[in-house]
Amino acid sequence: MTTPVLPQDCLDMAELRKQIDRLDVELVELLVARAGYIDRAIELKKDNGWPARIPDRVEEVIENAGREAETRGLDPEIAKTVWRLLVEWSVQREAQVIREE
């Protein structure tokens, strides 16, 4: 694992790329963890007879991401775009299993 270096402390593009690659690994690890929660949601939704898509929750998650991004100085629209893709993937993952059983 690469030691974290602040962006302003990267002395060259090689170091900068190394840090971006390190963050990408961390992001993938977080996505894997999130997918585990989606798998648990599938079980709970099946037990409760709930659909994969709950529109109010979808919008809540996306808006939460946008607000959090804005609070931290990131363009909320990029966060909402990424989260919309993530949530749609999650709903499709849920729908495939819920429909099959």
Coordinates of N, CA and C in Angstrom, one line a residue:
M1 N 0.8 -1.2 0.0 CA 0.0 0.0 0.0 C 0.9 1.2 0.0
T2 N 0.5 2.2 -0.8 CA 1.3 3.4 -0.9 C 0.9 4.4 0.2
T3 N 1.9 5.0 0.8 CA 1.6 6.0 1.8 C 0.9 7.2 1.2
P4 N -0.2 7.7 1.8 CA -0.8 8.9 1.3 C 0.1 10.1 1.3
V5 N 0.0 10.9 0.2 CA 0.7 12.1 0.1 C -0.4 13.2 -0.4
L6 N -0.3 14.3 0.2 CA -1.3 15.4 -0.2 C -1.0 15.8 -1.6
P7 N -2.0 16.2 -2.3 CA -1.8 16.6 -3.7 C -0.7 17.7 -3.9
Q8 N -0.7 18.7 -3.0 CA 0.3 19.7 -3.1 C 1.7 19.3 -2.8
D9 N 1.8 18.1 -2.2 CA 3.2 17.5 -1.9 C 3.7 16.6 -3.0
C10 N 2.9 16.3 -4.0 CA 3.4 15.5 -5.1 C 4.4 16.3 -5.9
L11 N 5.6 15.8 -6.1 CA 6.6 16.5 -6.7 C 6.6 16.3 -8.2
D12 N 6.0 15.2 -8.7 CA 6.0 14.9 -10.1 C 4.7 14.1 -10.5
M13 N 4.5 14.0 -11.8 CA 3.3 13.2 -12.3 C 3.4 11.8 -11.8
A14 N 4.5 11.2 -11.7 CA 4.6 9.8 -11.3 C 4.0 9.6 -9.9
E15 N 4.4 10.5 -9.0 CA 3.9 10.5 -7.6 C 2.4 10.8 -7.6
L16 N 2.0 11.8 -8.4 CA 0.6 12.1 -8.4 C -0.3 10.9 -8.9
R17 N 0.2 10.3 -10.0 CA -0.5 9.1 -10.5 C -0.6 8.0 -9.5
K18 N 0.5 7.8 -8.8 CA 0.6 6.8 -7.8 C -0.5 7.0 -6.7
Q19 N -0.7 8.3 -6.3 CA -1.7 8.6 -5.3 C -3.1 8.4 -5.9
I20 N -3.3 8.8 -7.1 CA -4.6 8.6 -7.8 C -4.9 7.1 -7.8
D21 N -3.9 6.3 -8.2 CA -4.1 4.8 -8.3 C -4.5 4.3 -6.9
R22 N -3.8 4.8 -5.8 CA -4.1 4.3 -4.5 C -5.5 4.7 -4.1
L23 N -6.0 5.9 -4.4 CA -7.3 6.2 -4.1 C -8.3 5.4 -4.9
D24 N -8.0 5.0 -6.2 CA -8.9 4.2 -7.0 C -9.1 2.8 -6.3
V25 N -8.0 2.3 -5.7 CA -8.1 1.0 -5.0 C -9.0 1.1 -3.8
E26 N -8.9 2.2 -3.1 CA -9.8 2.5 -1.9 C -11.2 2.6 -2.4
L27 N -11.4 3.3 -3.5 CA -12.8 3.5 -4.0 C -13.4 2.1 -4.3
V28 N -12.6 1.3 -5.0 CA -13.2 0.0 -5.3 C -13.5 -0.8 -4.1
E29 N -12.6 -0.7 -3.1 CA -12.9 -1.4 -1.8 C -14.2 -0.9 -1.2
L30 N -14.4 0.4 -1.2 CA -15.7 0.9 -0.7 C -16.9 0.5 -1.5
L31 N -16.7 0.4 -2.8 CA -17.8 -0.1 -3.7 C -18.1 -1.6 -3.4
V32 N -17.1 -2.4 -3.1 CA -17.3 -3.8 -2.8 C -18.1 -3.9 -1.4
A33 N -17.7 -3.0 -0.5 CA -18.4 -3.0 0.8 C -19.9 -2.6 0.6
R34 N -20.1 -1.6 -0.2 CA -21.5 -1.1 -0.5 C -22.3 -2.2 -1.1
A35 N -21.7 -2.9 -2.1 CA -22.4 -4.0 -2.7 C -22.8 -5.1 -1.7
G36 N -22.1 -5.3 -0.7 CA -22.5 -6.2 0.4 C -23.7 -5.7 1.1
Y37 N -23.9 -4.4 1.3 CA -25.1 -3.9 1.9 C -26.3 -4.0 0.9
I38 N -26.0 -3.9 -0.3 CA -27.1 -4.1 -1.3 C -27.5 -5.5 -1.3
D39 N -26.6 -6.4 -1.2 CA -27.0 -7.8 -1.1 C -27.9 -8.1 0.1
R40 N -27.6 -7.5 1.2 CA -28.4 -7.6 2.4 C -29.7 -6.9 2.2
A41 N -29.8 -5.8 1.5 CA -31.0 -5.1 1.2 C -31.9 -6.1 0.4
I42 N -31.4 -6.8 -0.5 CA -32.1 -7.8 -1.3 C -32.9 -8.7 -0.4
E43 N -32.2 -9.3 0.6 CA -32.8 -10.2 1.5 C -33.9 -9.6 2.3
L44 N -33.6 -8.4 2.8 CA -34.6 -7.7 3.7 C -35.8 -7.3 2.8
K45 N -35.6 -6.8 1.6 CA -36.7 -6.5 0.8 C -37.6 -7.7 0.4
K46 N -36.9 -8.8 0.1 CA -37.7 -10.0 -0.2 C -38.5 -10.4 1.0
D47 N -37.9 -10.4 2.2 CA -38.6 -10.8 3.4 C -39.9 -9.9 3.7
N48 N -39.8 -8.6 3.3 CA -40.8 -7.6 3.5 C -41.8 -7.5 2.3
G49 N -41.5 -8.1 1.2 CA -42.3 -8.0 0.0 C -42.1 -6.6 -0.6
W50 N -41.0 -6.0 -0.5 CA -40.7 -4.7 -1.0 C -40.1 -4.8 -2.4
P51 N -40.4 -3.8 -3.3 CA -39.8 -3.8 -4.6 C -38.3 -3.4 -4.5
A52 N -37.6 -3.7 -5.6 CA -36.2 -3.3 -5.7 C -36.1 -1.7 -5.7
R53 N -36.9 -1.1 -6.5 CA -36.9 0.4 -6.6 C -37.9 1.0 -5.7
I54 N -37.4 1.8 -4.8 CA -38.2 2.6 -3.9 C -37.9 4.1 -4.3
P55 N -38.7 4.7 -5.1 CA -38.3 6.0 -5.7 C -37.9 7.1 -4.7
D56 N -38.6 7.2 -3.6 CA -38.3 8.2 -2.7 C -36.9 8.0 -2.1
R57 N -36.5 6.7 -1.9 CA -35.2 6.4 -1.3 C -34.1 6.7 -2.4
V58 N -34.4 6.4 -3.6 CA -33.5 6.6 -4.7 C -33.1 8.1 -4.7
E59 N -34.1 9.0 -4.7 CA -33.9 10.4 -4.8 C -33.2 10.9 -3.5
E60 N -33.5 10.3 -2.3 CA -32.9 10.7 -1.1 C -31.4 10.4 -1.1
V61 N -31.0 9.2 -1.6 CA -29.6 8.9 -1.6 C -28.8 9.8 -2.6
I62 N -29.4 10.1 -3.7 CA -28.8 11.0 -4.7 C -28.6 12.4 -4.1
E63 N -29.7 12.9 -3.5 CA -29.6 14.3 -2.9 C -28.6 14.3 -1.8
N64 N -28.6 13.3 -1.0 CA -27.6 13.2 0.1 C -26.2 13.3 -0.4
A65 N -25.9 12.6 -1.5 CA -24.6 12.6 -2.1 C -24.3 14.0 -2.6
G66 N -25.2 14.7 -3.2 CA -25.0 16.0 -3.7 C -24.7 17.0 -2.6
R67 N -25.5 16.9 -1.5 CA -25.3 17.8 -0.4 C -23.9 17.6 0.2
E68 N -23.6 16.3 0.4 CA -22.3 16.0 1.0 C -21.1 16.5 0.2
A69 N -21.3 16.4 -1.1 CA -20.2 16.9 -2.1 C -20.1 18.4 -1.9
E70 N -21.2 19.0 -2.0 CA -21.2 20.5 -1.9 C -20.5 21.0 -0.6
T71 N -20.9 20.3 0.5 CA -20.3 20.6 1.8 C -18.8 20.5 1.8
R72 N -18.3 19.6 1.0 CA -16.9 19.3 1.0 C -16.1 20.0 -0.2
G73 N -16.9 20.8 -0.9 CA -16.2 21.6 -2.0 C -16.2 20.9 -3.3
L74 N -17.0 19.9 -3.5 CA -17.0 19.2 -4.8 C -18.3 19.6 -5.5
D75 N -18.2 19.7 -6.8 CA -19.4 20.0 -7.6 C -20.5 19.0 -7.3
P76 N -21.7 19.4 -6.7 CA -22.7 18.4 -6.4 C -23.2 17.7 -7.6
E77 N -23.1 18.3 -8.8 CA -23.7 17.6 -10.0 C -22.8 16.4 -10.4
I78 N -21.5 16.4 -10.2 CA -20.7 15.2 -10.5 C -21.1 14.1 -9.5
A79 N -21.2 14.5 -8.2 CA -21.6 13.5 -7.2 C -23.0 12.9 -7.5
K80 N -23.9 13.7 -7.9 CA -25.3 13.2 -8.2 C -25.2 12.3 -9.4
T81 N -24.4 12.6 -10.4 CA -24.3 11.8 -11.6 C -23.7 10.4 -11.3
V82 N -22.6 10.5 -10.5 CA -22.0 9.2 -10.1 C -22.9 8.4 -9.2
W83 N -23.6 9.0 -8.3 CA -24.5 8.3 -7.4 C -25.7 7.8 -8.2
R84 N -26.2 8.5 -9.1 CA -27.4 8.0 -9.9 C -27.0 6.7 -10.6
L85 N -25.8 6.7 -11.2 CA -25.3 5.5 -11.8 C -25.1 4.3 -10.8
L86 N -24.6 4.6 -9.7 CA -24.4 3.6 -8.6 C -25.7 3.1 -8.1
V87 N -26.7 4.0 -7.9 CA -28.0 3.6 -7.4 C -28.7 2.7 -8.4
E88 N -28.6 3.2 -9.7 CA -29.3 2.4 -10.7 C -28.7 1.0 -10.8
W89 N -27.4 0.9 -10.7 CA -26.7 -0.4 -10.7 C -27.2 -1.3 -9.6
S90 N -27.4 -0.6 -8.4 CA -27.8 -1.3 -7.2 C -29.2 -1.8 -7.4
V91 N -30.1 -1.0 -7.9 CA -31.5 -1.3 -8.1 C -31.6 -2.5 -9.1
Q92 N -30.8 -2.5 -10.1 CA -30.8 -3.5 -11.1 C -30.3 -4.8 -10.5
R93 N -29.3 -4.8 -9.7 CA -28.8 -5.9 -9.0 C -29.9 -6.5 -8.1
E94 N -30.6 -5.7 -7.3 CA -31.7 -6.1 -6.5 C -32.8 -6.7 -7.3
A95 N -33.2 -6.0 -8.4 CA -34.3 -6.5 -9.2 C -34.1 -7.8 -9.8
Q96 N -32.9 -8.1 -10.2 CA -32.6 -9.4 -10.8 C -32.9 -10.5 -9.9
V97 N -32.5 -10.4 -8.6 CA -32.6 -11.4 -7.6 C -34.1 -11.5 -7.2
I98 N -34.7 -10.3 -6.9 CA -36.0 -10.3 -6.4 C -37.0 -10.9 -7.4
R99 N -36.8 -10.6 -8.7 CA -37.7 -11.2 -9.7 C -37.5 -12.7 -9.9
E100 N -36.2 -13.2 -9.6 CA -35.9 -14.6 -9.9 C -36.6 -15.5 -8.8
E101 N -36.8 -15.0 -7.6 CA -37.2 -15.8 -6.5 C -38.6 -15.6 -6.2

